[in-house]
Amino acid sequence: MKYGSLKGTQDIFPPDVFIWQRVENTAKDVFASYGFQEVRVPIIESTDIFIRSIGETTDIVEKEMYTFSDKAGRSITLRPEGTAPVVRSYVQNHLYNLSSPQKFYYAGPMFRYERPQAGRFRQFYQIGVEAFGVEEPKIDAEILSMLKLFLERLGLTGLTFHVNSIGCEKCRPSYRKALHDFFSERIDGLCPDCKRRFDYNPLRILDCKVDACIKLREGAPVITAFLCDECKLHFNALLALLNMLAIPFVENPNMVRGLDYYTRTTFEVTSENLGAQNAVAAGGRYDRLVEDFGGPHTPAIGFAIGMERLTAIIKSLAKQEVPVPEVVIVTIGEDAGTKGLLIADRLRQEGVWVEVGYSGNSLKSQLRKADRLSSKYVLIIGDDELASGRLKWKRLSDGSQGEIPITEVYDFFK
Ligand code: HAM
């Protein structure tokens, strides 16, 4: 073969693509009942947008962005995630002037130059949601309930909802100091990146994927012990609502997210049906980001689902139903072939999936095609049928057959 796809990318075609379509349709339906509407934002953005929001010392910004200069020398980045572009759009289009909350969802490819492995791609797809303008924990609970309903609709089980609060700009400094003190005794063992992060952003050490750093952070102070009164109140209220809504969760004070924009609530949904990359969805609050992008103070919260991981779970659960044609029209001879095309055309206008045979295909090979496609019916047209005006049909599931006048064929299949 002359050309191959790039490492960490993949083609999605039938039958897998049917799972993708089902996931997208389910998302659309479930999100609609919570009032989330679609937004489509560009795949390329100014690099600054991501540096500013995700954070300079994160793995994404330090190592994983697909950044290039365009012909005018502007620094452009293929979006590594969807929150920053949606916030950029929210601010740029003054959507904060509309009634609150504004609730959006999006679906599409994201790009991160990561080491590809099972469940980790360089071009991967997310379905994400973002809700702007509500401070109270009620919307955090709604978002989690929506995610749970969505995953349940798709038949997923064995999920764990990890919930944490990572505080706000008021509580973060004392936590940073505690982390700094903790790691100052261990700095020699940290990886070069974390040695650098130690001064700028010790929180990022908690998210490092290097084994030595994972070991060294055992016993590190946890953020929940440092929350200010408001953050504590918010977090406890959320936990009470989750209980009320019967959303099972575990508090996971060690869960820090790999993006700097989060404040207060963060969460991740893991699946026992995945390997090392077991997070199917993740998100949290980012109450400062709209302001950082030049908008008014606007609290916000969202999440994103990893499509490759989600569809992998669905695929492992049960045999998937694939769509099949309603009827294959098998024709013998040129006149019958033309008549078959006309019938197919009329049926297709009624929304019926019809396949036809092509010249040169023997009767046997056309019947084999019907079998291979698992069509529900075959319709046979030859010279005799044309002369009598009656067509032979056969139902492949039980072998039953019969005849119908050509004039009734549309009603029969409709
Ligand atoms: P994230 O945790 O970076 O968050 O990604 C969300 C999900 O995308 C992950 O849980 C995972 O399922 C999937 N994912 C991430 N990287 C890869 C990859 N390389 N290959 C395959 N799947 C991947 C965000 O992106 C935030 N924007 C989520 C958010 C929205 N927070 C607030 N609003």
Short mmCIF file of C-alpha atoms and ligand atoms in Angstrom, two decimals:
data_model
loop_
_atom_site.label_atom_id
_atom_site.label_comp_id
_atom_site.label_asym_id
_atom_site.label_seq_id
_atom_site.Cartn_x
_atom_site.Cartn_y
_atom_site.Cartn_z
CA MET A 1 0.00 0.00 0.00
CA LYS A 2 1.27 3.42 -0.91
CA TYR A 3 -0.31 5.62 1.74
CA GLY A 4 -1.38 4.99 5.29
CA SER A 5 -3.17 7.06 7.90
CA LEU A 6 -1.15 9.00 10.45
CA LYS A 7 -0.24 7.39 13.75
CA GLY A 8 -2.92 7.98 16.36
CA THR A 9 -5.69 8.59 13.82
CA GLN A 10 -8.28 6.14 12.59
CA ASP A 11 -10.98 5.70 9.97
CA ILE A 12 -14.47 4.97 11.19
CA PHE A 13 -16.70 3.12 8.77
CA PRO A 14 -19.64 0.68 8.92
CA PRO A 15 -20.60 -1.14 11.03
CA ASP A 16 -18.77 0.86 13.77
CA VAL A 17 -20.02 4.14 12.39
CA PHE A 18 -23.59 3.07 13.29
CA ILE A 19 -22.57 3.07 16.96
CA TRP A 20 -21.14 6.57 16.52
CA GLN A 21 -24.39 7.76 14.94
CA ARG A 22 -26.44 6.21 17.74
CA VAL A 23 -24.27 7.94 20.34
CA GLU A 24 -24.62 11.30 18.57
CA ASN A 25 -28.40 10.94 18.22
CA THR A 26 -28.76 9.90 21.85
CA ALA A 27 -26.69 12.90 22.95
CA LYS A 28 -28.87 15.23 20.89
CA ASP A 29 -32.07 13.79 22.38
CA VAL A 30 -30.93 13.66 26.00
CA PHE A 31 -29.27 17.08 25.92
CA ALA A 32 -32.38 18.60 24.35
CA SER A 33 -34.46 17.66 27.37
CA TYR A 34 -32.03 19.67 29.51
CA GLY A 35 -32.18 22.62 27.10
CA PHE A 36 -28.72 22.29 25.55
CA GLN A 37 -28.43 23.45 21.95
CA GLU A 38 -25.74 22.79 19.41
CA VAL A 39 -22.90 25.17 18.73
CA ARG A 40 -20.33 24.69 15.99
CA VAL A 41 -16.99 26.33 16.51
CA PRO A 42 -13.86 26.19 14.35
CA ILE A 43 -11.27 23.45 14.59
CA ILE A 44 -8.45 25.99 14.32
CA GLU A 45 -8.03 28.85 16.75
CA SER A 46 -5.31 31.29 17.81
CA THR A 47 -2.76 29.44 19.89
CA ASP A 48 -3.09 32.04 22.72
CA ILE A 49 -6.62 30.89 23.44
CA PHE A 50 -5.40 27.49 24.58
CA ILE A 51 -2.28 28.69 26.36
CA ARG A 52 -4.30 31.22 28.31
CA SER A 53 -7.05 28.81 29.38
CA ILE A 54 -5.55 25.32 29.62
CA GLY A 55 -2.41 26.73 31.21
CA GLU A 56 1.23 27.09 30.25
CA THR A 57 2.50 24.34 32.54
CA THR A 58 0.00 21.66 31.52
CA ASP A 59 0.99 18.60 29.48
CA ILE A 60 -1.42 19.69 26.75
CA VAL A 61 0.19 23.08 26.23
CA GLU A 62 3.78 22.01 26.93
CA LYS A 63 3.84 18.91 24.77
CA GLU A 64 0.68 18.00 22.97
CA MET A 65 -0.60 20.83 20.80
CA TYR A 66 -0.56 20.74 17.02
CA THR A 67 0.66 24.29 16.52
CA PHE A 68 1.82 25.80 13.27
CA SER A 69 2.29 29.16 11.58
CA ASP A 70 -0.11 30.02 8.80
CA LYS A 71 1.06 31.79 5.66
CA ALA A 72 0.73 35.17 7.36
CA GLY A 73 2.88 33.99 10.26
CA ARG A 74 0.03 33.71 12.80
CA SER A 75 0.32 30.97 15.38
CA ILE A 76 -2.58 28.59 14.89
CA THR A 77 -3.47 25.50 16.91
CA LEU A 78 -5.71 22.56 16.08
CA ARG A 79 -8.06 22.56 19.05
CA PRO A 80 -6.95 20.09 21.75
CA GLU A 81 -10.33 20.49 23.49
CA GLY A 82 -13.61 22.34 23.07
CA THR A 83 -14.13 24.48 26.16
CA ALA A 84 -11.72 27.27 25.24
CA PRO A 85 -13.19 27.74 21.73
CA VAL A 86 -16.75 27.77 23.10
CA VAL A 87 -15.80 30.35 25.74
CA ARG A 88 -14.06 32.43 23.05
CA SER A 89 -17.24 32.26 20.98
CA TYR A 90 -19.47 33.09 23.98
CA VAL A 91 -17.46 36.22 24.73
CA GLN A 92 -16.86 37.27 21.12
CA ASN A 93 -20.58 37.01 20.26
CA HIS A 94 -21.68 38.72 23.51
CA LEU A 95 -23.86 35.74 24.37
CA TYR A 96 -23.72 36.88 28.00
CA ASN A 97 -26.29 39.52 27.00
CA LEU A 98 -28.84 36.77 26.45
CA SER A 99 -30.82 35.23 29.30
CA SER A 100 -28.95 32.91 31.67
CA PRO A 101 -28.13 30.11 31.56
CA GLN A 102 -26.89 29.68 28.02
CA LYS A 103 -26.43 25.94 27.41
CA PHE A 104 -24.50 24.48 24.51
CA TYR A 105 -23.25 21.16 23.23
CA TYR A 106 -20.76 20.37 20.48
CA ALA A 107 -19.30 17.31 18.81
CA GLY A 108 -16.18 16.97 16.76
CA PRO A 109 -12.51 16.12 16.49
CA MET A 110 -9.84 17.29 18.93
CA PHE A 111 -6.08 16.95 18.49
CA ARG A 112 -3.38 16.11 20.99
CA TYR A 113 0.09 14.86 20.22
CA GLU A 114 0.03 12.08 22.81
CA ARG A 115 1.64 8.66 22.73
CA PRO A 116 -1.04 6.56 21.01
CA GLN A 117 -2.28 3.50 22.87
CA ALA A 118 -5.61 1.72 23.40
CA GLY A 119 -8.16 4.48 24.00
CA ARG A 120 -5.66 7.27 23.31
CA PHE A 121 -5.50 8.92 19.92
CA ARG A 122 -3.94 12.00 18.38
CA GLN A 123 -7.16 12.86 16.59
CA PHE A 124 -10.02 11.89 18.86
CA TYR A 125 -13.65 12.97 19.05
CA GLN A 126 -15.51 14.53 21.90
CA ILE A 127 -19.11 15.38 22.58
CA GLY A 128 -19.01 18.23 25.05
CA VAL A 129 -21.43 20.52 26.85
CA GLU A 130 -20.96 23.93 28.43
CA ALA A 131 -23.47 25.86 30.56
CA PHE A 132 -22.89 29.54 31.29
CA GLY A 133 -24.23 31.84 33.95
CA VAL A 134 -25.23 29.81 37.00
CA GLU A 135 -23.31 29.93 40.25
CA GLU A 136 -25.41 27.59 42.32
CA PRO A 137 -24.56 23.88 42.66
CA LYS A 138 -27.95 22.93 41.25
CA ILE A 139 -26.58 23.17 37.72
CA ASP A 140 -23.57 21.02 38.66
CA ALA A 141 -26.07 18.36 39.72
CA GLU A 142 -28.13 18.79 36.55
CA ILE A 143 -25.03 18.39 34.39
CA LEU A 144 -24.05 15.19 36.19
CA SER A 145 -27.59 13.87 36.00
CA MET A 146 -27.63 14.58 32.26
CA LEU A 147 -24.34 12.73 31.79
CA LYS A 148 -25.64 9.78 33.79
CA LEU A 149 -28.90 9.62 31.82
CA PHE A 150 -27.00 9.79 28.54
CA LEU A 151 -24.66 6.96 29.50
CA GLU A 152 -27.56 4.87 30.81
CA ARG A 153 -29.54 5.36 27.60
CA LEU A 154 -26.61 3.82 25.79
CA GLY A 155 -26.76 0.79 28.08
CA LEU A 156 -23.56 1.47 30.01
CA THR A 157 -23.01 -0.07 33.41
CA GLY A 158 -19.95 -0.42 35.63
CA LEU A 159 -19.37 3.33 35.74
CA THR A 160 -17.94 5.31 38.62
CA PHE A 161 -18.56 9.04 39.03
CA HIS A 162 -15.55 10.61 40.75
CA VAL A 163 -16.32 14.02 42.22
CA ASN A 164 -14.03 16.58 43.76
CA SER A 165 -13.74 20.28 44.46
CA ILE A 166 -10.49 22.00 43.65
CA GLY A 167 -11.45 25.28 45.30
CA CYS A 168 -11.17 28.81 44.00
CA GLU A 169 -8.58 31.57 43.86
CA LYS A 170 -9.22 32.20 47.54
CA CYS A 171 -8.40 28.69 48.80
CA ARG A 172 -5.85 27.71 46.17
CA PRO A 173 -2.85 29.72 47.57
CA SER A 174 -2.79 27.92 50.92
CA TYR A 175 -3.11 24.59 49.15
CA ARG A 176 -0.31 25.48 46.75
CA LYS A 177 1.86 26.32 49.71
CA ALA A 178 1.08 22.99 51.39
CA LEU A 179 1.96 21.17 48.17
CA HIS A 180 5.10 23.20 47.79
CA ASP A 181 6.18 22.25 51.31
CA PHE A 182 5.33 18.61 50.66
CA PHE A 183 7.28 18.38 47.42
CA SER A 184 10.22 20.47 48.59
CA GLU A 185 11.46 17.38 50.44
CA ARG A 186 11.02 15.24 47.35
CA ILE A 187 12.07 17.56 44.56
CA ASP A 188 15.21 15.60 43.65
CA GLY A 189 13.17 12.57 42.62
CA LEU A 190 10.71 14.49 40.41
CA CYS A 191 10.89 14.39 36.60
CA PRO A 192 12.44 17.46 34.89
CA ASP A 193 8.99 18.82 33.97
CA CYS A 194 7.76 18.59 37.53
CA LYS A 195 10.94 20.17 38.88
CA ARG A 196 9.97 23.17 36.78
CA ARG A 197 6.31 22.94 37.74
CA PHE A 198 7.29 22.82 41.41
CA ASP A 199 7.73 26.60 41.48
CA TYR A 200 5.17 27.70 38.91
CA ASN A 201 2.31 25.32 39.50
CA PRO A 202 2.85 22.49 42.02
CA LEU A 203 -0.73 21.30 41.41
CA ARG A 204 0.38 20.00 38.04
CA ILE A 205 2.72 17.51 39.74
CA LEU A 206 -0.45 15.73 40.88
CA ASP A 207 -1.38 15.15 37.25
CA CYS A 208 2.03 14.01 35.96
CA LYS A 209 2.05 10.64 34.22
CA VAL A 210 5.71 9.76 35.06
CA ASP A 211 5.94 6.73 37.40
CA ALA A 212 8.48 8.35 39.75
CA CYS A 213 6.20 11.38 40.23
CA ILE A 214 3.16 9.17 40.78
CA LYS A 215 5.05 7.40 43.58
CA LEU A 216 6.39 10.58 45.12
CA ARG A 217 2.98 12.19 45.38
CA GLU A 218 1.65 9.45 47.68
CA GLY A 219 0.52 11.10 50.89
CA ALA A 220 0.42 14.60 49.37
CA PRO A 221 -2.05 17.01 51.02
CA VAL A 222 -5.52 16.99 49.45
CA ILE A 223 -7.32 20.13 48.27
CA THR A 224 -10.59 19.40 50.07
CA ALA A 225 -8.84 20.00 53.41
CA PHE A 226 -8.07 23.56 52.25
CA LEU A 227 -11.41 24.68 50.81
CA CYS A 228 -12.70 28.09 51.88
CA ASP A 229 -16.16 28.30 53.47
CA GLU A 230 -17.94 29.20 50.21
CA CYS A 231 -16.30 26.38 48.28
CA LYS A 232 -17.03 23.93 51.08
CA LEU A 233 -20.67 25.03 51.09
CA HIS A 234 -20.92 24.66 47.33
CA PHE A 235 -19.35 21.21 47.40
CA ASN A 236 -21.49 19.91 50.26
CA ALA A 237 -24.64 21.23 48.62
CA LEU A 238 -23.69 19.44 45.39
CA LEU A 239 -23.08 16.15 47.21
CA ALA A 240 -26.49 16.45 48.89
CA LEU A 241 -28.16 17.04 45.51
CA LEU A 242 -26.37 14.06 43.98
CA ASN A 243 -27.69 11.90 46.80
CA MET A 244 -31.18 13.31 46.32
CA LEU A 245 -31.04 12.53 42.58
CA ALA A 246 -29.70 9.03 43.31
CA ILE A 247 -26.52 9.63 41.33
CA PRO A 248 -23.95 7.31 42.87
CA PHE A 249 -20.53 8.94 43.23
CA VAL A 250 -17.25 8.63 45.03
CA GLU A 251 -15.49 11.63 46.47
CA ASN A 252 -12.02 11.57 45.02
CA PRO A 253 -9.83 14.25 46.60
CA ASN A 254 -6.85 13.08 44.52
CA MET A 255 -8.52 13.86 41.23
CA VAL A 256 -6.98 17.00 39.82
CA ARG A 257 -7.72 17.65 36.21
CA GLY A 258 -5.10 18.16 33.54
CA LEU A 259 -6.33 21.66 32.63
CA ASP A 260 -5.74 24.82 34.66
CA TYR A 261 -9.06 26.56 34.10
CA TYR A 262 -11.06 24.56 36.62
CA THR A 263 -12.47 25.98 39.83
CA ARG A 264 -14.56 24.20 42.46
CA THR A 265 -16.42 21.15 41.10
CA THR A 266 -14.46 18.68 38.99
CA PHE A 267 -15.54 15.20 37.97
CA GLU A 268 -14.59 12.21 35.91
CA VAL A 269 -16.54 9.12 34.90
CA THR A 270 -14.49 5.95 34.68
CA SER A 271 -15.54 2.61 33.26
CA GLU A 272 -14.49 -0.82 34.45
CA ASN A 273 -14.74 -1.95 30.82
CA LEU A 274 -11.73 0.08 29.69
CA GLY A 275 -8.01 -0.47 30.23
CA ALA A 276 -5.49 2.09 31.45
CA GLN A 277 -7.28 4.98 29.69
CA ASN A 278 -10.47 4.46 31.64
CA ALA A 279 -11.97 7.98 31.75
CA VAL A 280 -15.00 8.08 29.44
CA ALA A 281 -16.02 11.61 30.33
CA ALA A 282 -14.71 14.44 32.45
CA GLY A 283 -15.42 18.03 33.27
CA GLY A 284 -15.96 20.66 35.88
CA ARG A 285 -16.53 24.29 36.69
CA TYR A 286 -14.51 27.12 35.25
CA ASP A 287 -15.94 30.17 36.95
CA ARG A 288 -13.09 32.53 35.93
CA LEU A 289 -12.58 31.70 32.29
CA VAL A 290 -15.18 34.00 30.70
CA GLU A 291 -13.65 36.92 32.62
CA ASP A 292 -10.15 35.85 31.61
CA PHE A 293 -11.30 36.01 28.01
CA GLY A 294 -12.57 39.56 28.47
CA GLY A 295 -16.23 38.91 29.27
CA PRO A 296 -18.19 39.77 32.43
CA HIS A 297 -18.01 37.53 35.50
CA THR A 298 -19.85 34.40 34.36
CA PRO A 299 -19.66 31.13 36.26
CA ALA A 300 -19.72 28.10 33.96
CA ILE A 301 -19.52 24.34 33.96
CA GLY A 302 -19.25 21.57 31.39
CA PHE A 303 -17.91 18.18 30.46
CA ALA A 304 -16.66 16.24 27.46
CA ILE A 305 -17.15 12.60 26.54
CA GLY A 306 -14.45 10.68 24.68
CA MET A 307 -16.16 9.08 21.68
CA GLU A 308 -13.53 6.40 20.98
CA ARG A 309 -13.66 5.17 24.56
CA LEU A 310 -17.44 5.30 24.76
CA THR A 311 -17.98 3.48 21.46
CA ALA A 312 -15.39 0.86 22.49
CA ILE A 313 -17.45 0.08 25.58
CA ILE A 314 -20.71 -0.08 23.63
CA LYS A 315 -19.10 -2.40 21.10
CA SER A 316 -17.94 -4.74 23.85
CA LEU A 317 -21.39 -4.87 25.49
CA ALA A 318 -23.50 -6.63 22.90
CA LYS A 319 -23.79 -7.40 19.24
CA GLN A 320 -24.86 -4.20 17.52
CA GLU A 321 -27.80 -4.00 15.21
CA VAL A 322 -26.82 -2.77 11.77
CA PRO A 323 -29.30 -1.29 9.32
CA VAL A 324 -30.31 -3.60 6.46
CA PRO A 325 -32.09 -2.88 3.17
CA GLU A 326 -35.82 -3.45 3.10
CA VAL A 327 -35.66 -5.01 -0.33
CA VAL A 328 -33.23 -6.06 -3.05
CA ILE A 329 -34.81 -5.94 -6.50
CA VAL A 330 -33.45 -8.84 -8.53
CA THR A 331 -33.98 -8.44 -12.27
CA ILE A 332 -33.49 -10.70 -15.25
CA GLY A 333 -32.98 -8.99 -18.60
CA GLU A 334 -32.70 -5.39 -19.69
CA ASP A 335 -36.41 -4.43 -19.64
CA ALA A 336 -36.85 -5.87 -16.17
CA GLY A 337 -33.71 -4.02 -15.08
CA THR A 338 -35.20 -0.70 -16.22
CA LYS A 339 -38.55 -1.44 -14.59
CA GLY A 340 -36.72 -2.44 -11.40
CA LEU A 341 -34.92 0.89 -11.33
CA LEU A 342 -38.24 2.75 -11.68
CA ILE A 343 -39.81 0.79 -8.83
CA ALA A 344 -36.70 1.33 -6.69
CA ASP A 345 -36.82 5.05 -7.37
CA ARG A 346 -40.47 5.34 -6.31
CA LEU A 347 -39.87 3.32 -3.15
CA ARG A 348 -36.80 5.38 -2.25
CA GLN A 349 -38.94 8.51 -2.48
CA GLU A 350 -41.07 6.92 0.24
CA GLY A 351 -37.96 6.45 2.38
CA VAL A 352 -37.58 2.71 1.77
CA TRP A 353 -33.97 1.43 1.48
CA VAL A 354 -33.85 -0.44 -1.85
CA GLU A 355 -30.89 -2.05 -3.62
CA VAL A 356 -30.95 -3.04 -7.28
CA GLY A 357 -28.94 -5.54 -9.32
CA TYR A 358 -26.63 -4.33 -12.11
CA SER A 359 -26.23 -5.64 -15.62
CA GLY A 360 -23.93 -8.58 -15.86
CA ASN A 361 -24.98 -9.86 -12.41
CA SER A 362 -26.51 -13.28 -12.77
CA LEU A 363 -29.71 -14.15 -10.94
CA LYS A 364 -27.63 -16.23 -8.55
CA SER A 365 -25.19 -13.45 -7.79
CA GLN A 366 -28.05 -10.97 -7.24
CA LEU A 367 -29.67 -13.36 -4.79
CA ARG A 368 -26.32 -13.80 -3.06
CA LYS A 369 -26.09 -10.04 -2.74
CA ALA A 370 -29.50 -9.94 -1.04
CA ASP A 371 -28.29 -12.60 1.37
CA ARG A 372 -25.04 -10.81 2.08
CA LEU A 373 -26.86 -7.55 2.76
CA SER A 374 -29.41 -9.43 4.94
CA SER A 375 -32.19 -7.58 3.16
CA LYS A 376 -35.68 -8.27 4.50
CA TYR A 377 -37.18 -9.04 1.08
CA VAL A 378 -36.19 -9.79 -2.47
CA LEU A 379 -38.41 -8.80 -5.32
CA ILE A 380 -37.93 -10.72 -8.56
CA ILE A 381 -38.68 -9.23 -11.97
CA GLY A 382 -38.16 -11.17 -15.18
CA ASP A 383 -39.89 -11.27 -18.58
CA ASP A 384 -42.78 -13.39 -17.18
CA GLU A 385 -43.40 -10.91 -14.37
CA LEU A 386 -43.34 -8.00 -16.80
CA ALA A 387 -45.87 -9.79 -19.04
CA SER A 388 -48.23 -10.77 -16.19
CA GLY A 389 -47.81 -7.50 -14.25
CA ARG A 390 -47.32 -9.54 -11.05
CA LEU A 391 -44.04 -9.55 -9.10
CA LYS A 392 -42.63 -12.38 -6.98
CA TRP A 393 -41.52 -11.47 -3.46
CA LYS A 394 -39.63 -13.53 -0.93
CA ARG A 395 -39.09 -12.80 2.76
CA LEU A 396 -35.57 -13.93 3.66
CA SER A 397 -36.17 -14.36 7.41
CA ASP A 398 -38.66 -17.24 7.03
CA GLY A 399 -38.48 -18.11 3.33
CA SER A 400 -42.15 -17.24 2.76
CA GLN A 401 -43.04 -15.98 -0.69
CA GLY A 402 -45.89 -14.71 -2.80
CA GLU A 403 -46.93 -12.49 -5.65
CA ILE A 404 -48.27 -8.97 -5.81
CA PRO A 405 -49.58 -6.84 -8.65
CA ILE A 406 -46.96 -4.32 -9.72
CA THR A 407 -49.39 -1.51 -8.84
CA GLU A 408 -49.48 -2.58 -5.16
CA VAL A 409 -45.76 -2.76 -4.66
CA TYR A 410 -45.52 0.70 -3.10
CA ASP A 411 -48.15 0.01 -0.46
CA PHE A 412 -46.62 -3.38 0.26
CA PHE A 413 -43.25 -1.91 1.23
CA LYS A 414 -44.47 1.32 2.76
P1 HAM B 1 -10.38 16.09 29.15
O1 HAM B 1 -10.40 15.34 30.44
O2 HAM B 1 -9.05 16.54 28.67
O3 HAM B 1 -11.35 17.32 29.32
O4 HAM B 1 -11.05 15.21 28.02
C1 HAM B 1 -12.35 14.70 28.17
C2 HAM B 1 -12.43 13.28 27.66
O5 HAM B 1 -11.94 13.21 26.32
C3 HAM B 1 -11.57 12.29 28.41
O6 HAM B 1 -12.22 11.83 29.58
C4 HAM B 1 -11.42 11.18 27.39
O7 HAM B 1 -12.57 10.34 27.39
C5 HAM B 1 -11.35 11.95 26.09
N1 HAM B 1 -9.96 12.10 25.65
C6 HAM B 1 -9.06 13.02 26.05
N2 HAM B 1 -7.89 12.86 25.42
C7 HAM B 1 -8.03 11.81 24.59
C8 HAM B 1 -7.19 11.14 23.64
N3 HAM B 1 -5.95 11.53 23.40
N4 HAM B 1 -7.69 10.07 22.96
C9 HAM B 1 -8.97 9.67 23.17
N5 HAM B 1 -9.81 10.27 24.04
C10 HAM B 1 -9.36 11.31 24.74
C11 HAM B 1 -11.59 18.26 28.36
O8 HAM B 1 -11.26 18.15 27.21
C12 HAM B 1 -12.46 19.40 28.83
N6 HAM B 1 -12.63 20.35 27.73
C13 HAM B 1 -13.80 18.90 29.32
C14 HAM B 1 -14.67 19.99 29.80
C15 HAM B 1 -15.70 20.56 29.14
N7 HAM B 1 -14.57 20.61 30.96
C16 HAM B 1 -15.49 21.56 31.04
N8 HAM B 1 -16.17 21.54 29.94
#
